[in-house]
Every structure is written in C-alpha cells, then in structure tokens.
Amino acid sequence: MLVLDQVETRYGRSIALHGISLHVDQGEFVAVIGPNGAGKSTMMLSIAGVLKPAAGSITFDGESLIGRAPERIVRDGIALVPEGRHIFATMSVHDNLLMGATAGRYSKGELGAEIERVLELFPALRQRTSASAGKLSGGEQQQLAIARALLSRPRVLLLDEPSLGLAPRVVDAVFDVLEKLSAEGITILLVEQNAAMAVEAADRTYVLRNGRIELHGKRDELVNMDSFESVYMGFAEGKAQS
Amino acid sequence: MTEQIQYLIAALQLASQDALIALGIAVVFGIMGLVNFAHGEIIMLGAYVLLVVLGLPAPLAIFAVLIACAFVAVAMERIAFRPVRGSSASTMLVTSFAVSFLLQNGVISTVGNLPQTPELPGILSESFHVGAVRIQYLQVITGALAIILAVGLTLFFTRTTMGRRMRAAAEDLRMARLCGVDANRVIAAAFVISGLLAGVVSLLLVAQTDLVTPQMGSAPVLIGFVATVIGGLRSLVGAALGGFILGFVTVALQVYLPVDLRDFRDAFVFAFVIAFLVVRPQGLFGPAQERV
C-alpha cells in the first residue's frame, strides 16, 4: 500500500536518509524504531510531503507521492501525527478537531457524528471540548493530536514518537488506542524510540540507524533474534549515555 | 472640558485609523511571518484609483477602490512574495522594501510626483455640534468603520471555516497544511483581507487630508508596523490595540507637549515605543517564551 524505495533525503548537504526501503501493507501495523537522530522523523516528513527526497520513490497505492503538497497527501488518505504533537494551542479542543476534519470530505451533518465516534476513543477529551487546547496535559494533547488526525479519515496513520515526554501510564493508554485502531483496520506506521513497546504492538518492525534500515522482521522473529538484541541494546545504551 | 472631549474625539479618529493599518499588516505577518512594508503602497495605489473613479456614484467608487486594493495585494503575493515564501524573515523584509520602492517609483515615473487634490463630496469635511463639541462626519465614519471591521473580522476568524483555517495557519502553517489546509489559499485570503483594510485606510486618508501623493503610504505603514510590534506581532487583537494606543499617544503628545517641541512629536512617539519595548519586549500579547 505504502512503499518507500531507496529514499534519500537531505538537509542541505547532510544526508539524513541513505536510501531506505520499506513497505506497509493494507491493514498492517508497522513500527520503525531507532535512536535519536536515526532519521525517523525525516522519513515521516518525507512521506507526508513536508520534505522532498532527493532520490528514490515513495508510492501510495502505486502512485508517486514525491512532489505532492502535504495538504494533498492528507486528502489522499495519509495523516501524520507529528513529533511534538503540534496541536493548535490557542484554539479550543473542538476547533482542533474541526481542523483535523479539513481533509475528511464530510457531507453536512456527518461530521458531528464522526467527532462523537472519535471522542469515544478518548474519553478524557470529551469532557473538555470547549477548553483551550494549550491548557491540556501532555497526554491529553497527544490524544487530541491523534483524534485530529483520525478526523481526516485516513487510510494510513503515521505516528511520530507518540510516547515522547509522557508518563508510562499515559503511554500505555496511547498504545491501547493504537491497537484498537489497528484492530479496526486502519493501517499504521509508527516511529518510536520506545522500542520495547513498539515491537510488542506492531506486526512488523524495522530498525533504523544513521539513516539506514539495519534490520527488519516480524514480531516473533525479532524478539528471538540475537542481532536484534544487540542492535536494540546498542542504541538503548547510547540513549542512556546521552 | 469641551476642549478635552474635542481632543478625545480627534484621538479616537487617529487611533481607529492606526488600528486599521496595524490590522492590515498583522493579518499577513501572522500567517507568513512577512512584515509587508509595501502595505503602504497598496494604500497609495488605492488613492490613485480613487482619482480615476471619482466621477462614479460614491458606493461604486468606494467598491472600485476596495477591489483594486485587494487585487494589488493578491498580485503582490503571487508575483513577489510567493517565490520567497519560507525564506528567512530578512529575505522577505528586503523583498517587501523592493516592492515598496518599485511601486512608489513606478507611480512617480508614470503619474508624476506632484500631489493631487481630488474633489471629494463636501459632507466629509462638514461637521455637527453636540453641545459645544464639534464633530466631523468623517470622524464618526472612521470610528464606526473601525468598530464594524473589528467586529466583522472577529466573527470571520472565530465563526467561519476559512477564518478558523487562517488562525490555525497563523499558529502553525506546517501543521495546518498537514491537516489539509491549502497554503496558497489561506495566504491569498490573508492578502485579500489585508488589501481590503488598506483600501479602507486609503479612502479615510484621502478624505482626511484631501491629498494624493506617491509617498502617502510610507508614514502610515511605519505607524502600523510599530503598532503591531507593540501588540506583539502574532496577535490581531494586540495589533488593533497597539494601533489604538499609538493613536492616542500621538494626539496626547500633540496636545500636551510644549509648543516648541511639537515639531518633534513623532520623536517622542517613538521614544514612548522604545520605552514600552524595554519594559515589555514581547509586546502586549506576544508569548513570554517559546511554546514547547
């Protein structure tokens, strides 16, 4: 469904992605894990159309996404929940949700019901729809960012580090929602530093380091793999030092 | 007492006008981080269009000026600002200076540098009395327009879909695009609003001074820029309020400065601005620190 082939993305002269290839099939839950600076966010922004790869191809249902504007890509069915959440802090929770619905092509009357449906996944938000989004807690903001993305009615949901800066209990809640969405049939591409949780939740996982895919496998394969252990431990230690 | 009220009315007029200029600049700055110094030239071109359409019935002439200003603003964006969109603030700033010089000198070289004085309907300079206080019709019109436009803009930004998209884009353009907001469209909308506001200011300025010159936009745009800085640059409410405060300070200095010093009024106005920014560098409504 979503295929990256030899994608190379640069910031000026420095290369952030050295020709990475990966694919996400319909209905799959795929994770990409890797340490800080591995190129995870670069990859997500390249898919979403914010960054333009210098080489390689990104296709969605066989059509190239390269050169397509971000607003077009979200309309085509790929929604990004960016790192750092980027909720509209000065606007109300409800207005944030309406913004999310921009790309959803709703007919009249349909939108209210869809907002209700999405809020069922996030009971904490339902209480606070008229609150200013900037006043929400970090966990609530993350939930709002996901809810907002869902209102674009995506076929593929891209999530960039949804666990960042959240308390473990809140991270669990976020992953519960992701698994629920996956069970509903939404295709998910998740990028995480929290490797253990991501591998556990995803059908397949890629390991990204220094802009290259180093390893890739299904959940059961990876958990039993020695090399995964070493790669994973390798950057887990690196993270501990930084 | 009568005299005080008379000054107050003059202050309200200038304050309203400054607020409208500041809003026109802030609407564009909010969305693309561009301080458009060529905003003054939109005002100026509107005045020259007024000279051309002066024979038409008043509503038609006003409409023509507003449409022309909106058109100039949008054309400016397409031709000059779109290519530098997303560049550094200084690149955009220099571009806006270039546009400003180009338009001003274009008018000087085609129409000429001489001030022109249009024949305006007499009612604009007429006045009426409330007790001993003399009020010009133009002062009433200016104040009413400022209120109507402020309310109208507030409703537009809070109640309409396009308004909401523009607010989202002003807060975080990249995220708004990731939600599906068409960047070209919201930016064009910002320039349309900015152009319409410039058109209103253009009409008010001509009605007030009865003068049309190629340089007539320069001073107002500086005032408008300073007002948006006082307001905190990112906030429309702040910009309007900044313009309002600046207008009041200007009239207050005009009235209360010793006669010898009145020629230097603007120096005192800007001294006030500097003092204000020392105390509150982020402006009235600017964020105290970066949001995380």
PDB file of N, CA and C in Angstrom, chain B residues 185-260:
ATOM      1  N   ARG B 185      -4.157  29.049  -0.568  1.00  0.00           N
ATOM      2  CA  ARG B 185      -5.460  29.665  -0.394  1.00  0.00           C
ATOM      3  C   ARG B 185      -5.535  30.521   0.876  1.00  0.00           C
ATOM      4  N   VAL B 186      -5.017  30.016   1.992  1.00  0.00           N
ATOM      5  CA  VAL B 186      -5.100  30.834   3.216  1.00  0.00           C
ATOM      6  C   VAL B 186      -4.221  32.072   3.104  1.00  0.00           C
ATOM      7  N   ILE B 187      -3.082  31.923   2.452  1.00  0.00           N
ATOM      8  CA  ILE B 187      -2.207  33.092   2.316  1.00  0.00           C
ATOM      9  C   ILE B 187      -2.859  34.125   1.400  1.00  0.00           C
ATOM     10  N   ALA B 188      -3.456  33.653   0.308  1.00  0.00           N
ATOM     11  CA  ALA B 188      -4.163  34.583  -0.575  1.00  0.00           C
ATOM     12  C   ALA B 188      -5.290  35.282   0.182  1.00  0.00           C
ATOM     13  N   ALA B 189      -6.000  34.524   1.029  1.00  0.00           N
ATOM     14  CA  ALA B 189      -7.096  35.112   1.802  1.00  0.00           C
ATOM     15  C   ALA B 189      -6.565  36.202   2.734  1.00  0.00           C
ATOM     16  N   ALA B 190      -5.408  35.935   3.339  1.00  0.00           N
ATOM     17  CA  ALA B 190      -4.812  36.937   4.226  1.00  0.00           C
ATOM     18  C   ALA B 190      -4.499  38.213   3.448  1.00  0.00           C
ATOM     19  N   PHE B 191      -3.991  38.067   2.228  1.00  0.00           N
ATOM     20  CA  PHE B 191      -3.669  39.249   1.432  1.00  0.00           C
ATOM     21  C   PHE B 191      -4.936  39.977   0.974  1.00  0.00           C
ATOM     22  N   VAL B 192      -5.997  39.231   0.696  1.00  0.00           N
ATOM     23  CA  VAL B 192      -7.257  39.884   0.327  1.00  0.00           C
ATOM     24  C   VAL B 192      -7.745  40.755   1.488  1.00  0.00           C
ATOM     25  N   ILE B 193      -7.739  40.184   2.694  1.00  0.00           N
ATOM     26  CA  ILE B 193      -8.192  40.946   3.863  1.00  0.00           C
ATOM     27  C   ILE B 193      -7.295  42.156   4.094  1.00  0.00           C
ATOM     28  N   SER B 194      -5.983  41.914   3.984  1.00  0.00           N
ATOM     29  CA  SER B 194      -5.030  42.995   4.169  1.00  0.00           C
ATOM     30  C   SER B 194      -5.263  44.100   3.129  1.00  0.00           C
ATOM     31  N   GLY B 195      -5.511  43.697   1.879  1.00  0.00           N
ATOM     32  CA  GLY B 195      -5.759  44.656   0.810  1.00  0.00           C
ATOM     33  C   GLY B 195      -7.040  45.451   1.037  1.00  0.00           C
ATOM     34  N   LEU B 196      -8.092  44.773   1.493  1.00  0.00           N
ATOM     35  CA  LEU B 196      -9.352  45.472   1.759  1.00  0.00           C
ATOM     36  C   LEU B 196      -9.175  46.499   2.882  1.00  0.00           C
ATOM     37  N   LEU B 197      -8.431  46.094   3.926  1.00  0.00           N
ATOM     38  CA  LEU B 197      -8.172  47.036   5.016  1.00  0.00           C
ATOM     39  C   LEU B 197      -7.374  48.232   4.506  1.00  0.00           C
ATOM     40  N   ALA B 198      -6.403  47.963   3.637  1.00  0.00           N
ATOM     41  CA  ALA B 198      -5.612  49.053   3.060  1.00  0.00           C
ATOM     42  C   ALA B 198      -6.513  49.984   2.255  1.00  0.00           C
ATOM     43  N   GLY B 199      -7.476  49.401   1.544  1.00  0.00           N
ATOM     44  CA  GLY B 199      -8.406  50.208   0.767  1.00  0.00           C
ATOM     45  C   GLY B 199      -9.223  51.150   1.639  1.00  0.00           C
ATOM     46  N   VAL B 200      -9.697  50.614   2.765  1.00  0.00           N
ATOM     47  CA  VAL B 200     -10.464  51.444   3.698  1.00  0.00           C
ATOM     48  C   VAL B 200      -9.600  52.591   4.210  1.00  0.00           C
ATOM     49  N   VAL B 201      -8.366  52.255   4.599  1.00  0.00           N
ATOM     50  CA  VAL B 201      -7.456  53.284   5.117  1.00  0.00           C
ATOM     51  C   VAL B 201      -7.166  54.323   4.030  1.00  0.00           C
ATOM     52  N   SER B 202      -7.005  53.842   2.815  1.00  0.00           N
ATOM     53  CA  SER B 202      -6.745  54.738   1.693  1.00  0.00           C
ATOM     54  C   SER B 202      -7.862  55.775   1.563  1.00  0.00           C
ATOM     55  N   LEU B 203      -9.088  55.316   1.589  1.00  0.00           N
ATOM     56  CA  LEU B 203     -10.238  56.228   1.486  1.00  0.00           C
ATOM     57  C   LEU B 203     -10.271  57.215   2.650  1.00  0.00           C
ATOM     58  N   LEU B 204     -10.007  56.696   3.857  1.00  0.00           N
ATOM     59  CA  LEU B 204     -10.043  57.565   5.035  1.00  0.00           C
ATOM     60  C   LEU B 204      -8.958  58.629   4.972  1.00  0.00           C
ATOM     61  N   LEU B 205      -7.759  58.195   4.546  1.00  0.00           N
ATOM     62  CA  LEU B 205      -6.641  59.143   4.483  1.00  0.00           C
ATOM     63  C   LEU B 205      -6.919  60.261   3.482  1.00  0.00           C
ATOM     64  N   VAL B 206      -7.411  59.878   2.312  1.00  0.00           N
ATOM     65  CA  VAL B 206      -7.691  60.893   1.291  1.00  0.00           C
ATOM     66  C   VAL B 206      -8.793  61.829   1.772  1.00  0.00           C
ATOM     67  N   ALA B 207      -9.822  61.237   2.389  1.00  0.00           N
ATOM     68  CA  ALA B 207     -10.926  62.065   2.881  1.00  0.00           C
ATOM     69  C   ALA B 207     -10.429  63.052   3.925  1.00  0.00           C
ATOM     70  N   GLN B 208      -9.456  62.639   4.698  1.00  0.00           N
ATOM     71  CA  GLN B 208      -8.976  63.465   5.794  1.00  0.00           C
ATOM     72  C   GLN B 208      -8.019  64.550   5.320  1.00  0.00           C
ATOM     73  N   THR B 209      -7.093  64.167   4.424  1.00  0.00           N
ATOM     74  CA  THR B 209      -6.049  65.119   4.037  1.00  0.00           C
ATOM     75  C   THR B 209      -6.343  65.790   2.710  1.00  0.00           C
ATOM     76  N   ASP B 210      -7.229  65.165   1.907  1.00  0.00           N
ATOM     77  CA  ASP B 210      -7.532  65.676   0.580  1.00  0.00           C
ATOM     78  C   ASP B 210      -6.284  65.726  -0.309  1.00  0.00           C
ATOM     79  N   LEU B 211      -5.367  64.815  -0.051  1.00  0.00           N
ATOM     80  CA  LEU B 211      -4.104  64.797  -0.785  1.00  0.00           C
ATOM     81  C   LEU B 211      -3.798  63.385  -1.272  1.00  0.00           C
ATOM     82  N   VAL B 212      -3.321  63.289  -2.501  1.00  0.00           N
ATOM     83  CA  VAL B 212      -2.838  62.017  -3.014  1.00  0.00           C
ATOM     84  C   VAL B 212      -1.412  62.217  -3.510  1.00  0.00           C
ATOM     85  N   THR B 213      -0.462  61.525  -2.869  1.00  0.00           N
ATOM     86  CA  THR B 213       0.937  61.617  -3.314  1.00  0.00           C
ATOM     87  C   THR B 213       1.535  60.227  -3.375  1.00  0.00           C
ATOM     88  N   PRO B 214       2.610  60.055  -4.134  1.00  0.00           N
ATOM     89  CA  PRO B 214       3.235  58.729  -4.222  1.00  0.00           C
ATOM     90  C   PRO B 214       3.807  58.252  -2.883  1.00  0.00           C
ATOM     91  N   GLN B 215       4.068  59.187  -1.978  1.00  0.00           N
ATOM     92  CA  GLN B 215       4.686  58.800  -0.698  1.00  0.00           C
ATOM     93  C   GLN B 215       3.670  58.649   0.430  1.00  0.00           C
ATOM     94  N   MET B 216       2.404  58.810   0.108  1.00  0.00           N
ATOM     95  CA  MET B 216       1.412  58.887   1.186  1.00  0.00           C
ATOM     96  C   MET B 216       1.297  57.617   2.030  1.00  0.00           C
ATOM     97  N   GLY B 217       1.785  56.477   1.507  1.00  0.00           N
ATOM     98  CA  GLY B 217       1.672  55.238   2.272  1.00  0.00           C
ATOM     99  C   GLY B 217       2.818  54.998   3.239  1.00  0.00           C
ATOM    100  N   SER B 218       3.901  55.752   3.073  1.00  0.00           N
ATOM    101  CA  SER B 218       5.119  55.442   3.849  1.00  0.00           C
ATOM    102  C   SER B 218       4.946  55.661   5.345  1.00  0.00           C
ATOM    103  N   ALA B 219       4.438  56.834   5.711  1.00  0.00           N
ATOM    104  CA  ALA B 219       4.301  57.126   7.140  1.00  0.00           C
ATOM    105  C   ALA B 219       3.285  56.204   7.815  1.00  0.00           C
ATOM    106  N   PRO B 220       2.114  56.009   7.205  1.00  0.00           N
ATOM    107  CA  PRO B 220       1.145  55.118   7.851  1.00  0.00           C
ATOM    108  C   PRO B 220       1.683  53.709   8.069  1.00  0.00           C
ATOM    109  N   VAL B 221       2.439  53.186   7.099  1.00  0.00           N
ATOM    110  CA  VAL B 221       2.885  51.813   7.235  1.00  0.00           C
ATOM    111  C   VAL B 221       3.892  51.683   8.373  1.00  0.00           C
ATOM    112  N   LEU B 222       4.666  52.743   8.585  1.00  0.00           N
ATOM    113  CA  LEU B 222       5.621  52.718   9.695  1.00  0.00           C
ATOM    114  C   LEU B 222       4.861  52.684  11.023  1.00  0.00           C
ATOM    115  N   ILE B 223       3.837  53.554  11.099  1.00  0.00           N
ATOM    116  CA  ILE B 223       2.980  53.577  12.296  1.00  0.00           C
ATOM    117  C   ILE B 223       2.346  52.192  12.511  1.00  0.00           C
ATOM    118  N   GLY B 224       1.831  51.637  11.409  1.00  0.00           N
ATOM    119  CA  GLY B 224       1.176  50.334  11.512  1.00  0.00           C
ATOM    120  C   GLY B 224       2.141  49.261  11.982  1.00  0.00           C
ATOM    121  N   PHE B 225       3.361  49.298  11.460  1.00  0.00           N
ATOM    122  CA  PHE B 225       4.369  48.315  11.858  1.00  0.00           C
ATOM    123  C   PHE B 225       4.685  48.440  13.342  1.00  0.00           C
ATOM    124  N   VAL B 226       4.912  49.684  13.772  1.00  0.00           N
ATOM    125  CA  VAL B 226       5.224  49.913  15.190  1.00  0.00           C
ATOM    126  C   VAL B 226       4.061  49.442  16.064  1.00  0.00           C
ATOM    127  N   ALA B 227       2.838  49.707  15.598  1.00  0.00           N
ATOM    128  CA  ALA B 227       1.661  49.291  16.372  1.00  0.00           C
ATOM    129  C   ALA B 227       1.605  47.767  16.506  1.00  0.00           C
ATOM    130  N   THR B 228       1.933  47.048  15.425  1.00  0.00           N
ATOM    131  CA  THR B 228       1.895  45.584  15.522  1.00  0.00           C
ATOM    132  C   THR B 228       2.986  45.085  16.461  1.00  0.00           C
ATOM    133  N   VAL B 229       4.130  45.778  16.479  1.00  0.00           N
ATOM    134  CA  VAL B 229       5.195  45.380  17.408  1.00  0.00           C
ATOM    135  C   VAL B 229       4.724  45.584  18.846  1.00  0.00           C
ATOM    136  N   ILE B 230       4.079  46.725  19.100  1.00  0.00           N
ATOM    137  CA  ILE B 230       3.538  46.967  20.447  1.00  0.00           C
ATOM    138  C   ILE B 230       2.551  45.856  20.812  1.00  0.00           C
ATOM    139  N   GLY B 231       1.751  45.461  19.837  1.00  0.00           N
ATOM    140  CA  GLY B 231       0.730  44.441  20.103  1.00  0.00           C
ATOM    141  C   GLY B 231       1.302  43.059  20.290  1.00  0.00           C
ATOM    142  N   GLY B 232       2.521  42.821  19.809  1.00  0.00           N
ATOM    143  CA  GLY B 232       3.117  41.506  19.983  1.00  0.00           C
ATOM    144  C   GLY B 232       3.213  40.720  18.686  1.00  0.00           C
ATOM    145  N   LEU B 233       3.065  41.372  17.553  1.00  0.00           N
ATOM    146  CA  LEU B 233       3.270  40.820  16.206  1.00  0.00           C
ATOM    147  C   LEU B 233       2.387  39.650  15.805  1.00  0.00           C
ATOM    148  N   ARG B 234       2.211  38.679  16.676  1.00  0.00           N
ATOM    149  CA  ARG B 234       1.451  37.500  16.263  1.00  0.00           C
ATOM    150  C   ARG B 234      -0.046  37.638  16.541  1.00  0.00           C
ATOM    151  N   SER B 235      -0.412  38.669  17.275  1.00  0.00           N
ATOM    152  CA  SER B 235      -1.794  38.744  17.732  1.00  0.00           C
ATOM    153  C   SER B 235      -2.552  39.859  17.017  1.00  0.00           C
ATOM    154  N   LEU B 236      -3.697  39.523  16.433  1.00  0.00           N
ATOM    155  CA  LEU B 236      -4.501  40.536  15.747  1.00  0.00           C
ATOM    156  C   LEU B 236      -5.108  41.508  16.742  1.00  0.00           C
ATOM    157  N   VAL B 237      -5.593  40.966  17.866  1.00  0.00           N
ATOM    158  CA  VAL B 237      -6.158  41.832  18.899  1.00  0.00           C
ATOM    159  C   VAL B 237      -5.075  42.791  19.378  1.00  0.00           C
ATOM    160  N   GLY B 238      -3.876  42.247  19.568  1.00  0.00           N
ATOM    161  CA  GLY B 238      -2.749  43.067  20.005  1.00  0.00           C
ATOM    162  C   GLY B 238      -2.450  44.177  19.015  1.00  0.00           C
ATOM    163  N   ALA B 239      -2.474  43.829  17.727  1.00  0.00           N
ATOM    164  CA  ALA B 239      -2.175  44.822  16.693  1.00  0.00           C
ATOM    165  C   ALA B 239      -3.191  45.957  16.718  1.00  0.00           C
ATOM    166  N   ALA B 240      -4.476  45.588  16.802  1.00  0.00           N
ATOM    167  CA  ALA B 240      -5.521  46.610  16.822  1.00  0.00           C
ATOM    168  C   ALA B 240      -5.349  47.513  18.041  1.00  0.00           C
ATOM    169  N   LEU B 241      -5.075  46.869  19.172  1.00  0.00           N
ATOM    170  CA  LEU B 241      -4.900  47.623  20.409  1.00  0.00           C
ATOM    171  C   LEU B 241      -3.646  48.495  20.337  1.00  0.00           C
ATOM    172  N   GLY B 242      -2.583  47.925  19.764  1.00  0.00           N
ATOM    173  CA  GLY B 242      -1.336  48.676  19.594  1.00  0.00           C
ATOM    174  C   GLY B 242      -1.575  49.923  18.760  1.00  0.00           C
ATOM    175  N   GLY B 243      -2.327  49.776  17.670  1.00  0.00           N
ATOM    176  CA  GLY B 243      -2.651  50.915  16.826  1.00  0.00           C
ATOM    177  C   GLY B 243      -3.453  51.960  17.583  1.00  0.00           C
ATOM    178  N   PHE B 244      -4.377  51.463  18.367  1.00  0.00           N
ATOM    179  CA  PHE B 244      -5.225  52.342  19.152  1.00  0.00           C
ATOM    180  C   PHE B 244      -4.403  53.161  20.154  1.00  0.00           C
ATOM    181  N   ILE B 245      -3.522  52.447  20.861  1.00  0.00           N
ATOM    182  CA  ILE B 245      -2.679  53.123  21.857  1.00  0.00           C
ATOM    183  C   ILE B 245      -1.799  54.168  21.186  1.00  0.00           C
ATOM    184  N   LEU B 246      -1.213  53.771  20.058  1.00  0.00           N
ATOM    185  CA  LEU B 246      -0.309  54.669  19.351  1.00  0.00           C
ATOM    186  C   LEU B 246      -1.039  55.941  18.911  1.00  0.00           C
ATOM    187  N   GLY B 247      -2.260  55.762  18.423  1.00  0.00           N
ATOM    188  CA  GLY B 247      -3.052  56.922  18.009  1.00  0.00           C
ATOM    189  C   GLY B 247      -3.299  57.871  19.171  1.00  0.00           C
ATOM    190  N   PHE B 248      -3.645  57.292  20.315  1.00  0.00           N
ATOM    191  CA  PHE B 248      -3.900  58.115  21.495  1.00  0.00           C
ATOM    192  C   PHE B 248      -2.648  58.842  21.958  1.00  0.00           C
ATOM    193  N   VAL B 249      -1.531  58.112  21.975  1.00  0.00           N
ATOM    194  CA  VAL B 249      -0.278  58.722  22.421  1.00  0.00           C
ATOM    195  C   VAL B 249       0.089  59.879  21.503  1.00  0.00           C
ATOM    196  N   THR B 250      -0.105  59.669  20.198  1.00  0.00           N
ATOM    197  CA  THR B 250       0.239  60.713  19.234  1.00  0.00           C
ATOM    198  C   THR B 250      -0.558  61.987  19.488  1.00  0.00           C
ATOM    199  N   VAL B 251      -1.874  61.835  19.659  1.00  0.00           N
ATOM    200  CA  VAL B 251      -2.708  63.018  19.880  1.00  0.00           C
ATOM    201  C   VAL B 251      -2.399  63.651  21.235  1.00  0.00           C
ATOM    202  N   ALA B 252      -2.176  62.811  22.244  1.00  0.00           N
ATOM    203  CA  ALA B 252      -1.857  63.343  23.570  1.00  0.00           C
ATOM    204  C   ALA B 252      -0.592  64.186  23.526  1.00  0.00           C
ATOM    205  N   LEU B 253       0.422  63.681  22.808  1.00  0.00           N
ATOM    206  CA  LEU B 253       1.671  64.435  22.707  1.00  0.00           C
ATOM    207  C   LEU B 253       1.436  65.729  21.921  1.00  0.00           C
ATOM    208  N   GLN B 254       0.650  65.632  20.882  1.00  0.00           N
ATOM    209  CA  GLN B 254       0.331  66.809  20.068  1.00  0.00           C
ATOM    210  C   GLN B 254      -0.296  67.904  20.932  1.00  0.00           C
ATOM    211  N   VAL B 255      -1.147  67.473  21.861  1.00  0.00           N
ATOM    212  CA  VAL B 255      -1.881  68.438  22.668  1.00  0.00           C
ATOM    213  C   VAL B 255      -1.052  68.942  23.850  1.00  0.00           C
ATOM    214  N   TYR B 256      -0.347  68.029  24.507  1.00  0.00           N
ATOM    215  CA  TYR B 256       0.252  68.396  25.782  1.00  0.00           C
ATOM    216  C   TYR B 256       1.735  68.737  25.728  1.00  0.00           C
ATOM    217  N   LEU B 257       2.392  68.458  24.606  1.00  0.00           N
ATOM    218  CA  LEU B 257       3.793  68.862  24.509  1.00  0.00           C
ATOM    219  C   LEU B 257       3.863  70.392  24.466  1.00  0.00           C
ATOM    220  N   PRO B 258       4.918  70.971  25.039  1.00  0.00           N
ATOM    221  CA  PRO B 258       5.118  72.423  24.896  1.00  0.00           C
ATOM    222  C   PRO B 258       5.203  72.773  23.405  1.00  0.00           C
ATOM    223  N   VAL B 259       4.714  73.915  23.046  1.00  0.00           N
ATOM    224  CA  VAL B 259       4.598  74.302  21.642  1.00  0.00           C
ATOM    225  C   VAL B 259       5.924  74.147  20.888  1.00  0.00           C
ATOM    226  N   ASP B 260       7.025  74.516  21.544  1.00  0.00           N
ATOM    227  CA  ASP B 260       8.331  74.440  20.891  1.00  0.00           C
ATOM    228  C   ASP B 260       8.683  73.017  20.474  1.00  0.00           C
TER     229      ASP B 260
END
